[in-house]
CSV table of C-alpha atoms in Angstrom, one decimal:
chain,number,residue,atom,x,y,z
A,469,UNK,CA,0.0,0.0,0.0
A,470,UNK,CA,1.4,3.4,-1.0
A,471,UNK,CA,2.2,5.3,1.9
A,472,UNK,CA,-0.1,8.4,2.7
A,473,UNK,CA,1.2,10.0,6.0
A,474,UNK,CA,4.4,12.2,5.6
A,475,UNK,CA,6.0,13.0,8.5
A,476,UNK,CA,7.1,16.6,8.8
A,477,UNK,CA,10.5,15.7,8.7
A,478,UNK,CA,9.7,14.1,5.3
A,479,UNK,CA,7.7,17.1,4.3
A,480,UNK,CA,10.4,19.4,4.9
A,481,UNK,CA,13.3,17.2,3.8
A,482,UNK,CA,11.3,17.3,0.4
A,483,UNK,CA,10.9,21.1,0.0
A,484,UNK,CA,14.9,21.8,0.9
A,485,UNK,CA,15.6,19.1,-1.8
A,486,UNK,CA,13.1,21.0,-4.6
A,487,UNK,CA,14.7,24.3,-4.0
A,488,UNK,CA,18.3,22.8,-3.6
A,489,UNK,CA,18.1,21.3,-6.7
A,490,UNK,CA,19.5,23.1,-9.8
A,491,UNK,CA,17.2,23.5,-12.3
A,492,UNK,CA,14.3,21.5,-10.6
A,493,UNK,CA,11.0,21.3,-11.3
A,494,UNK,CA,8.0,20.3,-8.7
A,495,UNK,CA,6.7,18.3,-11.2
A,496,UNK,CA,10.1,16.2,-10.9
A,497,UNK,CA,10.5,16.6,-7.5
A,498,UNK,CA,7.2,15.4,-7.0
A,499,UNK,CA,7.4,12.2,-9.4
A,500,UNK,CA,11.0,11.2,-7.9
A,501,UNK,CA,9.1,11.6,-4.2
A,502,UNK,CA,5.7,9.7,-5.4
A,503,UNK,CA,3.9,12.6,-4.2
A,504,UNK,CA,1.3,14.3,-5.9
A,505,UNK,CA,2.7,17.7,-7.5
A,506,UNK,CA,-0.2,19.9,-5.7
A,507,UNK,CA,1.3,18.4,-2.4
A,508,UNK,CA,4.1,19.6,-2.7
A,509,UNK,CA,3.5,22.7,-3.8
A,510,UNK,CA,1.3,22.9,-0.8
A,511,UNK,CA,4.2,21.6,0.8
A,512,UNK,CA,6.9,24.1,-0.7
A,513,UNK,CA,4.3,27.1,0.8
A,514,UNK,CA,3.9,25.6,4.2
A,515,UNK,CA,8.0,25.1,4.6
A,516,UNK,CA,9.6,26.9,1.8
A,517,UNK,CA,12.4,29.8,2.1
A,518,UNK,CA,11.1,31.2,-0.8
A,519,UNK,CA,14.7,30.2,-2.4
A,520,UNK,CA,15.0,28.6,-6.0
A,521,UNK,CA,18.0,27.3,-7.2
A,522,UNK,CA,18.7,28.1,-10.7
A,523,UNK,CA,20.1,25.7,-13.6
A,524,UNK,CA,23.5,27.1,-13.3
A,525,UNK,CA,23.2,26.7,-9.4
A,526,UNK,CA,22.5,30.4,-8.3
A,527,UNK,CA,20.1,31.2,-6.1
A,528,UNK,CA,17.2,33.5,-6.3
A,529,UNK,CA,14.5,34.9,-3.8
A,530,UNK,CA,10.7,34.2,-5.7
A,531,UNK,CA,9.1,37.1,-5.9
A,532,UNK,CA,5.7,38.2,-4.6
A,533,UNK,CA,3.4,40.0,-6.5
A,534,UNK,CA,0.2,41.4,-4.3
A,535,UNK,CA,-3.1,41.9,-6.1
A,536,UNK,CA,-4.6,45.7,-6.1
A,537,UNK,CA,-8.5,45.6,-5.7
A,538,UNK,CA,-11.1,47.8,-7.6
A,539,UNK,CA,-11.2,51.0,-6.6
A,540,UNK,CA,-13.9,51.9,-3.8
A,541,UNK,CA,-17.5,52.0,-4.4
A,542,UNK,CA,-18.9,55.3,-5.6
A,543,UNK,CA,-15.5,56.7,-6.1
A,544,UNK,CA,-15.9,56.3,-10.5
A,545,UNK,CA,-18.1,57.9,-13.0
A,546,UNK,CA,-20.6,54.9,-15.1
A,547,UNK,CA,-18.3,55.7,-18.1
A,548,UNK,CA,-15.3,55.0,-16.2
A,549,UNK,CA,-16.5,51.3,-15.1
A,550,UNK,CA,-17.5,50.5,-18.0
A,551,UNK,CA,-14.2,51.6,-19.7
A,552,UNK,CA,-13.0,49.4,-16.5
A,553,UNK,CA,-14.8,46.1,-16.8
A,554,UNK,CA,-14.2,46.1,-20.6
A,555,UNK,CA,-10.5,46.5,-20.1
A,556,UNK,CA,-11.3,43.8,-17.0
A,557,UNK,CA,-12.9,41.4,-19.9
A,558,UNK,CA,-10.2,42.1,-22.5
A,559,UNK,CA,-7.5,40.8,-19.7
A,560,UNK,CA,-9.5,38.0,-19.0
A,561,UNK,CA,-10.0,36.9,-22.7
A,562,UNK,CA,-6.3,37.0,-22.8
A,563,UNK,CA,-5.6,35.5,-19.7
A,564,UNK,CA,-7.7,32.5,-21.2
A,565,UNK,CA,-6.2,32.5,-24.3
A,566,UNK,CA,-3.1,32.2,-22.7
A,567,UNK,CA,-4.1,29.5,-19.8
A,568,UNK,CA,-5.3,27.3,-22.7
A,569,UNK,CA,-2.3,27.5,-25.0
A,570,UNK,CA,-0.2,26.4,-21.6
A,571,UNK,CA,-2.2,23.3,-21.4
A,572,UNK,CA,-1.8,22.2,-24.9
A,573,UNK,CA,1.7,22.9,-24.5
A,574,UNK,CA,1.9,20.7,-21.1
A,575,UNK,CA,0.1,17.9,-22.9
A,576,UNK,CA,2.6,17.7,-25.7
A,577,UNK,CA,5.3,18.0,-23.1
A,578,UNK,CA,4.1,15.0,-21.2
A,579,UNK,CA,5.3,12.6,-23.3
A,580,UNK,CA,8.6,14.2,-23.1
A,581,UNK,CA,8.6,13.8,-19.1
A,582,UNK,CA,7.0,10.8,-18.3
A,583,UNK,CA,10.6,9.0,-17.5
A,584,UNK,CA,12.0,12.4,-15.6
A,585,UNK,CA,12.6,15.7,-16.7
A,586,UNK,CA,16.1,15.9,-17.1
A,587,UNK,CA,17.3,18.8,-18.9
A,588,UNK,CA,18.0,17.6,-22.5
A,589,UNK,CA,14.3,16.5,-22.7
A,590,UNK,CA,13.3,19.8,-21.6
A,591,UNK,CA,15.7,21.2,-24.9
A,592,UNK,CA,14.4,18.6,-27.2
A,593,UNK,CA,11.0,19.4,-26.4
A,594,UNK,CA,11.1,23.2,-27.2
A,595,UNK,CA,13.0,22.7,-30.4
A,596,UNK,CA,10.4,20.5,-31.5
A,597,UNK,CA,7.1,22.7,-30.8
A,598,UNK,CA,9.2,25.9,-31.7
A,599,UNK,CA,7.7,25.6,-35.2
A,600,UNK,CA,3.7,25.8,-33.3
A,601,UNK,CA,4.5,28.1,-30.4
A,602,UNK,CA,6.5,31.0,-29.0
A,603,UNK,CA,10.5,29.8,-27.6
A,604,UNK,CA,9.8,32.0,-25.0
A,605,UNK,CA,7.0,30.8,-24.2
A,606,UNK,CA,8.1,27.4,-24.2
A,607,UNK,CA,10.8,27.8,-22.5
A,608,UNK,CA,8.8,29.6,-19.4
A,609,UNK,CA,6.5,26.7,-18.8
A,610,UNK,CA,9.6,24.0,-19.2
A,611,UNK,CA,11.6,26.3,-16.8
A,612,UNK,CA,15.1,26.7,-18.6
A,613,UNK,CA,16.5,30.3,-19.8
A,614,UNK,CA,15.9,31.1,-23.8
A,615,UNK,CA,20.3,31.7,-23.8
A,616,UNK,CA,20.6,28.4,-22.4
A,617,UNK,CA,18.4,27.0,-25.1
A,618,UNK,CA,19.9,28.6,-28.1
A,619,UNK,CA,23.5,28.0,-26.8
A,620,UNK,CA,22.0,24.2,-26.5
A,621,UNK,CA,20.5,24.4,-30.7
A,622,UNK,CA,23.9,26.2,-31.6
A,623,UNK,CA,26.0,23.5,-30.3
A,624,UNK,CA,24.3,20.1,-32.1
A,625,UNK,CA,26.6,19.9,-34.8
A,626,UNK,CA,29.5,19.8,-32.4
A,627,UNK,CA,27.6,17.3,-30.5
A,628,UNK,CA,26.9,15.3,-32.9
A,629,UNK,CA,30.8,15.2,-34.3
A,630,UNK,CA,31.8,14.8,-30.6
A,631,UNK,CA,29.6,11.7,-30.0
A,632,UNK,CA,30.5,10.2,-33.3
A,633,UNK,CA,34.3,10.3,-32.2
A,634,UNK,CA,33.0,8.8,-28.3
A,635,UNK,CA,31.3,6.3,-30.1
A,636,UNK,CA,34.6,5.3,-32.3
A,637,UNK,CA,37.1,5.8,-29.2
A,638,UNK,CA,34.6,3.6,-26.7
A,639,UNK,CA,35.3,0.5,-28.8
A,640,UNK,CA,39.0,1.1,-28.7
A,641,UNK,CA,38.5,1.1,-24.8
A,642,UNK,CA,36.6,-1.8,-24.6
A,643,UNK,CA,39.0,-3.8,-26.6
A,644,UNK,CA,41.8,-2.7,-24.3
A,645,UNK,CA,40.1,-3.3,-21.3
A,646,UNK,CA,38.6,-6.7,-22.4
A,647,UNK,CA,42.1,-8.2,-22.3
A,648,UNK,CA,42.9,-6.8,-18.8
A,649,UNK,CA,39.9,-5.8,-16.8
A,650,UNK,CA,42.1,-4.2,-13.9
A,651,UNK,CA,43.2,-0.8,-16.2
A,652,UNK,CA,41.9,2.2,-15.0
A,653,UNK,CA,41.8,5.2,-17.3
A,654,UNK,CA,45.9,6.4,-17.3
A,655,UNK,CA,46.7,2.7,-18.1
A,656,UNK,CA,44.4,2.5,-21.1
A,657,UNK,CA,45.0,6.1,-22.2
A,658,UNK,CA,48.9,4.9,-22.0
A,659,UNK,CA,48.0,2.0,-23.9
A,660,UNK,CA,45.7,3.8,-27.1
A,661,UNK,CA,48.8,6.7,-26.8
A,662,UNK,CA,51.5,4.1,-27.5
A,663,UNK,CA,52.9,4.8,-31.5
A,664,UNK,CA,49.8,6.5,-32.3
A,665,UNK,CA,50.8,10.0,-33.9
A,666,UNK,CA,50.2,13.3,-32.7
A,667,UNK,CA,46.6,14.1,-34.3
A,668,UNK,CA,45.4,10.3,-32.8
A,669,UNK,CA,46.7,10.9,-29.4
A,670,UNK,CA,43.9,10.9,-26.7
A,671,UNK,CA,43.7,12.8,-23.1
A,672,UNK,CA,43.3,10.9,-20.1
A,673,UNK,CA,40.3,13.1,-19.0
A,674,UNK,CA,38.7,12.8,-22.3
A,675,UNK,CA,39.0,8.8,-21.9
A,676,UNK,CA,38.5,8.5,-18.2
A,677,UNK,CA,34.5,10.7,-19.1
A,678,UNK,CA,34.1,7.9,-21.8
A,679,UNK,CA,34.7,5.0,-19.6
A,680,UNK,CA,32.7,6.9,-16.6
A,681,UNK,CA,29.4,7.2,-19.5
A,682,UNK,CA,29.8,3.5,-20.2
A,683,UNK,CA,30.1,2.1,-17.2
A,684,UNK,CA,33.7,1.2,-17.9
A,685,UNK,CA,36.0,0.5,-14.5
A,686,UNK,CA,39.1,-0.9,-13.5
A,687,UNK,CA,39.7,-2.6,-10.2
A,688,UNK,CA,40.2,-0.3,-7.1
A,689,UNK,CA,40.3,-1.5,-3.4
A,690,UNK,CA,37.7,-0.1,-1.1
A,691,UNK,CA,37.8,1.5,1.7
A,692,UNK,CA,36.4,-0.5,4.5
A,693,UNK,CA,34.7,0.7,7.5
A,694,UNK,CA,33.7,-1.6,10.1
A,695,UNK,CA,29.8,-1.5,10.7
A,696,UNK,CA,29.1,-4.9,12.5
A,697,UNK,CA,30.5,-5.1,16.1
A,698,UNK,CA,29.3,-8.2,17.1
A,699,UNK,CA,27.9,-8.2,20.9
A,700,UNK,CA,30.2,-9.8,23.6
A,701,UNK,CA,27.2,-11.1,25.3
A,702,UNK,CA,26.8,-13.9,22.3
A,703,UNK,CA,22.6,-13.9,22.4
A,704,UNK,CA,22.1,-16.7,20.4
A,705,UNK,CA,19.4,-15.7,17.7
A,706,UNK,CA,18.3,-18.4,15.5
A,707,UNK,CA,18.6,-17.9,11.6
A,708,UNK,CA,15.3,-18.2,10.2
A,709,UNK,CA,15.8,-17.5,6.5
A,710,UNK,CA,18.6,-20.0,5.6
A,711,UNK,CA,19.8,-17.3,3.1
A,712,UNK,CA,16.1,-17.6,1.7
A,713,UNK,CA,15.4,-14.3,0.6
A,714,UNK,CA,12.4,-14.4,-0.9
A,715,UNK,CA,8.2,-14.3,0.8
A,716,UNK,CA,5.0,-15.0,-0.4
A,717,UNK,CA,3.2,-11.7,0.5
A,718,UNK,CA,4.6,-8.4,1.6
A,719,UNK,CA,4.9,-7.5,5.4
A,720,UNK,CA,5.7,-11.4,6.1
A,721,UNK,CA,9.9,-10.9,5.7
A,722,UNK,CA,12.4,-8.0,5.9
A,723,UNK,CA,16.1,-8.1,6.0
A,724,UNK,CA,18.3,-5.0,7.1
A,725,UNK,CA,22.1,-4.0,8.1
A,726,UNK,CA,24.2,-0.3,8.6
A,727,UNK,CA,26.4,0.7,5.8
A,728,UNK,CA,29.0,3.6,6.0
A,729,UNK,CA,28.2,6.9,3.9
A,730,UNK,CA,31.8,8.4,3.6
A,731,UNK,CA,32.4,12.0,4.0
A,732,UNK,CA,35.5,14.5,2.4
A,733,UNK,CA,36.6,14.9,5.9
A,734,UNK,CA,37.5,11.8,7.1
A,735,UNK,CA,33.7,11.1,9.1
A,736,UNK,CA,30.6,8.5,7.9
A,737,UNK,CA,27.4,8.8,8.1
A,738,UNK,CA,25.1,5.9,9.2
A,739,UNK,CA,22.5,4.2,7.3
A,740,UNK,CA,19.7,1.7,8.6
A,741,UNK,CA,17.7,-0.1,6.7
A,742,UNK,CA,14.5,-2.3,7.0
A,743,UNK,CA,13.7,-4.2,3.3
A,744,UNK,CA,11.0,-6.1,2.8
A,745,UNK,CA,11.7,-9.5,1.3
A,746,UNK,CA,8.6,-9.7,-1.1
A,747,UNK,CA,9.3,-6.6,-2.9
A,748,UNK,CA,12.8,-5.7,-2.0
A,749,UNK,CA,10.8,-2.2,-1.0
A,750,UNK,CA,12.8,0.1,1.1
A,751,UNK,CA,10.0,0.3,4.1
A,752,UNK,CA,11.8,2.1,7.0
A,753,UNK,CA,15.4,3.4,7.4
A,754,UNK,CA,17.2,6.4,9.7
A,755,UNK,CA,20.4,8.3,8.8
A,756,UNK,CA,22.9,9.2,11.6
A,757,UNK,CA,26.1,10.6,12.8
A,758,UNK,CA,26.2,7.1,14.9
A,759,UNK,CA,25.2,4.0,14.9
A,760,UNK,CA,23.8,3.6,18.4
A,761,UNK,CA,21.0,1.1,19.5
A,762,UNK,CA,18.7,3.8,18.1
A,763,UNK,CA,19.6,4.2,14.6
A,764,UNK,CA,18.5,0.9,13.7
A,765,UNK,CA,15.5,1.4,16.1
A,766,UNK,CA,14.1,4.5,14.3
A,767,UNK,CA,14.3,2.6,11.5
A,768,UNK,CA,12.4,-0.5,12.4
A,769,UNK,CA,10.0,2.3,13.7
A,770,UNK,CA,9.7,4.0,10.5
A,771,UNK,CA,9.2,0.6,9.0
A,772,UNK,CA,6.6,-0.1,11.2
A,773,UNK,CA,4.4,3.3,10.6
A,774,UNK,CA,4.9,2.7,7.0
A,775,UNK,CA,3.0,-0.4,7.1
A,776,UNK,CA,0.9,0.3,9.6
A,777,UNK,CA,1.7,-2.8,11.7
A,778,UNK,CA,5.0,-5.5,11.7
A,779,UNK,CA,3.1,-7.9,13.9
A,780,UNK,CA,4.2,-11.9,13.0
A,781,UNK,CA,6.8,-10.6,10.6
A,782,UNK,CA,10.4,-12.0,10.7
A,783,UNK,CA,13.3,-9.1,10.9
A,784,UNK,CA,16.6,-10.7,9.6
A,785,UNK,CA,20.0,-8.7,10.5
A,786,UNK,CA,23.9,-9.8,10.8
A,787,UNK,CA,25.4,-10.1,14.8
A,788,UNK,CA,26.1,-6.5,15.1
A,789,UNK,CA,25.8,-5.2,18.8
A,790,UNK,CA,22.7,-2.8,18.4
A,791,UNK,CA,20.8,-5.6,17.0
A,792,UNK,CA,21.4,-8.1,19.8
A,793,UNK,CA,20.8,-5.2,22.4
A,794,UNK,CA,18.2,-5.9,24.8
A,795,UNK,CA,16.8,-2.6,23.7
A,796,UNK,CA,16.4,-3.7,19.9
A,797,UNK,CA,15.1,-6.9,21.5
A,798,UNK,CA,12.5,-5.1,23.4
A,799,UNK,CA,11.1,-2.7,20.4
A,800,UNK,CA,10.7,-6.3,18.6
A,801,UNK,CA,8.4,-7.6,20.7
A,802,UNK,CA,6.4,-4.6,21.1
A,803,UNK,CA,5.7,-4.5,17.8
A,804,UNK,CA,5.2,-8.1,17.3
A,805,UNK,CA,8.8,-9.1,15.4
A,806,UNK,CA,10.6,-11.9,15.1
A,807,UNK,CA,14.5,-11.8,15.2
A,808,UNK,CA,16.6,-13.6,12.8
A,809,UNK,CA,20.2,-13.5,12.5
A,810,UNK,CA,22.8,-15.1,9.9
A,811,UNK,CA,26.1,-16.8,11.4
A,812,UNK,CA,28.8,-14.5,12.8
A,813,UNK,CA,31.6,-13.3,9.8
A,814,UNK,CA,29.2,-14.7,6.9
A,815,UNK,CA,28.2,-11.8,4.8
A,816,UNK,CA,26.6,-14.5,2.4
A,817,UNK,CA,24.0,-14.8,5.3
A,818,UNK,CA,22.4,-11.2,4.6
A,819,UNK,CA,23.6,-10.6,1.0
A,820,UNK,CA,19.9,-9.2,-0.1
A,821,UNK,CA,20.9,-6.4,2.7
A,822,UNK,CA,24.6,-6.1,1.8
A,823,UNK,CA,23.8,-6.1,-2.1
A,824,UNK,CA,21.6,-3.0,-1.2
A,825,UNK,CA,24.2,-1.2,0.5
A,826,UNK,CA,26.3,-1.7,-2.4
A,827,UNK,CA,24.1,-0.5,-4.9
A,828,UNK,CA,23.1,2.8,-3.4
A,829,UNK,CA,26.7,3.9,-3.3
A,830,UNK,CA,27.2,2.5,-6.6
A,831,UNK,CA,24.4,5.1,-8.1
A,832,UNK,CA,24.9,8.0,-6.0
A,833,UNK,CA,28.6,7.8,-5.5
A,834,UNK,CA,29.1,6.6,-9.1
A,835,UNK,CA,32.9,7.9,-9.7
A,836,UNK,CA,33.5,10.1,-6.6
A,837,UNK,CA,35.2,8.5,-3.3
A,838,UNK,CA,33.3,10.1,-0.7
A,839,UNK,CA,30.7,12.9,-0.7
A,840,UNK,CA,31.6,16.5,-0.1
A,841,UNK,CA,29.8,17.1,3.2
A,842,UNK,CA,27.3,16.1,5.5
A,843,UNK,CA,24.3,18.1,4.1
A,844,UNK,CA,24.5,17.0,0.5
A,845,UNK,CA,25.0,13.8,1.5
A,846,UNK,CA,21.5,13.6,3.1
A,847,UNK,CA,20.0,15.4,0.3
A,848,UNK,CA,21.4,13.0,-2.3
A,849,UNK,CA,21.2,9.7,-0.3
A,850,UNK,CA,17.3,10.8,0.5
A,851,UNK,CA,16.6,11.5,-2.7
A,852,UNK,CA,17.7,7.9,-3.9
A,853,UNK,CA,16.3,6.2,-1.2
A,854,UNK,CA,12.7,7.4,-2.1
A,855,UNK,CA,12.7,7.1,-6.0
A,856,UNK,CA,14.5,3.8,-5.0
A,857,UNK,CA,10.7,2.4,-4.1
A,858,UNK,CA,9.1,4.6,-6.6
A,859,UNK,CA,11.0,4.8,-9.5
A,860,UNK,CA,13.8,2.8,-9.9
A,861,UNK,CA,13.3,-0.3,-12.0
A,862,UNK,CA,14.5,-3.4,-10.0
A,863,UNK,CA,15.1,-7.0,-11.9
A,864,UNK,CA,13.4,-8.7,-9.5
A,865,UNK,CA,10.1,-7.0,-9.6
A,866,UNK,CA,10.2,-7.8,-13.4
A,867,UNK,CA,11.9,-3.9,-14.0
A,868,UNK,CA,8.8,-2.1,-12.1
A,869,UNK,CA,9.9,-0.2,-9.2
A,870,UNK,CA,9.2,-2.0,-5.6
A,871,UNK,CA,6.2,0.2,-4.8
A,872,UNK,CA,4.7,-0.5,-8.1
A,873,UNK,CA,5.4,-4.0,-8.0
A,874,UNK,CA,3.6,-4.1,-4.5
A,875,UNK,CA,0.6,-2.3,-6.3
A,876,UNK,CA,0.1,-4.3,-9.0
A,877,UNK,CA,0.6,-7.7,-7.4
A,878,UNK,CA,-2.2,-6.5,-4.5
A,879,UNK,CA,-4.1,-5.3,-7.5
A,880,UNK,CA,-4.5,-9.1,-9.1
A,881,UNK,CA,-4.9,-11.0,-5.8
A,882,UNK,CA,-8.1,-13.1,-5.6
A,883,UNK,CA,-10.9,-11.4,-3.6
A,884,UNK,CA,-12.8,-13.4,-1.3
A,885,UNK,CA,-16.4,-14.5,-1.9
């Protein structure tokens, strides 16, 4: 069931990412969330700064514009309101001619959208309706800047040539890499350099942006961080799912584990997680400084206000200390859990958790190390974490996204007689 309660830490969380992000649009914003757009704009005037953050990443104050009234009763001549209400009736005819050209315009634009909003859609769709309606126009209800457009139509030929050449210089990577998968990009830029001549030499930026767009990596040793402590007390904890991943109905099985969010400075940030086995939907989680007994309570918390209730359900987890606290124990069995924990040192044992971990820094790291600092870590990692249930395509949910998967399958169940 779609969640319908946000709390106000949600709500809030949402408006600081739509006027954080460059170039953002509630309509985005609102699809990435799986809110409805009037909600957050309703949102955005409850909790907003009044900031937006531009394409180009400035920041501007929206402006207010306060209506004047007619003027007081008694205080005009019959001419003069009539001359009034006709102007009033001309600026409504073009207000209505102009309302209704903004919704055609949006209607041929949805089509453009419907898979996010991202800012070469938003190009492509201007330069094809420039022909019906005004650029400027266009280019106010898409929300990008007419110079940024034109510089965009002005530069296709150069993209064109410069993708042609990516294209050629990808296959000369991949055949290099194929034979040794460990080069990174200054051994395979090294490699393409060696006896070519001067007009077919490459640059190792150029070649390390190619491999980045293709998905093309060498091998590079992570940095570990120790996240599972396990609790000198040895509660034993039976393991219920046998590395059994799977459940026959959602709510029935949930797996979850803390992964390190590395920061420039040399500091993590904490993530807990509480997946549901069913869907692989992302039902509760809590982000800390710490990872104290209550980080992974707030998250079986969240997970249990998401669904409403967690009573008979099994919560699998590795031998980390705050799980086999007495405190943890005692939230499970006020809300009706079960605990289930793999064998101590077996990763394998939790691998639907761990292969989680590993894919949200995978997308929102991508390239970088670490992230910058502490507050655009949370804006980034809460932004994934949500379009991770309603968006994101997952293979096991047959490429839907876990929430729609979870809608879908409840929406085909037999009813009862």
């Amino acid at each position: 069931m779609a969640r319908k309660n946000y709390s106000e830490e949600f709500r809030r969380q949402a408006v600081d990412l739509y006027e954080s992000t460059p170039g953002a649009t509630l309509k985005g914003i609102a699809a990435d969330l799986g809110v409805v757009r009037g909600t957050l704009r309703h949102w955005v005037d409850q909790y907003g700064a009044g900031k937006k953050t531009a394409p180009d990443g400035t920041t501007t104050i929206r402006p207010t514009s306060p209506r004047s009234g007619p003027p007081p009763a008694g205080s005009e001549t019959a001419e003069q309101e009539l001359v009034r209400l006709r102007a009033r009736v001309r600026e409504l005819e073009v207000e209505t001619t102009k309302l209704t050209t903004e919704r055609e315009i949006l209607q041929r634009a949805a089509k453009y959208f419907g898979r996010g909003d991202a800012l070469v859609s938003r190009f492509q769709f201007v330069a094809d309706n420039s022909a019906t309606f005004e650029v400027k126009r266009l280019c106010e209800l898409v929300e990008v800047e007419r110079s940024s457009y034109y510089a965009w139509v002005q530069a296709a030929p150069a993209r064109e040539a410069r993708a042609a050449a990516d294209a050629e210089l990808v296959m000369r990577i991949r055949a290099v890499h194929t034979e040794d998968k460990t080069c990174g990009a200054p051994r395979i830029t090294a490699d393409l350099n060696d006896g070519a001549q001067a007009g077919e030499r490459v640059n190792h930026k150029r070649v390390a942006r190619v491999m980045r767009e293709h998905g093309i990596r060498g091998y590079q040793k992570k940095r570990r961080v120790r996240t599972t402590i396990p609790e000198p007390s040895g509660q034993k904890v039976p393991d219920l799912l046998k590395r059994d991943f799977t459940a026959e109905a959602a709510n029935q099985r949930y797996v979850g584990d803390i992964t390190y969010l590395p920061l420039a400075d040399g500091s993590n940030l904490y993530l807990a997680t509480v997946i549901d086995c069913y869907s692989r939907r992302l039902v509760g989680w809590a982000l800390a400084d710490h990872m104290r007994t209550s980080l992974v309570e707030d998250a079986l918390t969240a997970a249990a206000a998401t669904r409403g209730s967690l009573k008979g359900a099994v919560f699998h987890s590795d031998h980390g200390s705050v799980y086999c606290s007495k405190d943890y124990a005692k939230l499970c069995g006020q809300l009706g859990v079960t605990q289930s924990m793999g064998a101590v040192g077996s990763s394998a044992d939790n691998a639907l958790a761990e292969s989680f971990n590993a894919t949200i820094k995978r997308e929102v790291l991508q390239d970088a190390a670490c992230w910058p600092d502490e507050l655009t870590c949370r804006r980034q990692v809460f932004r994934w974490l949500v379009r991770y249930n309603n968006r994101r395509r997952h293979s096991w949910c047959g490429y839907l996204s876990p929430s729609t998967y979870e809608a879908r399958r409840a929406a085909t169940l037999p009813t009862a007689a």
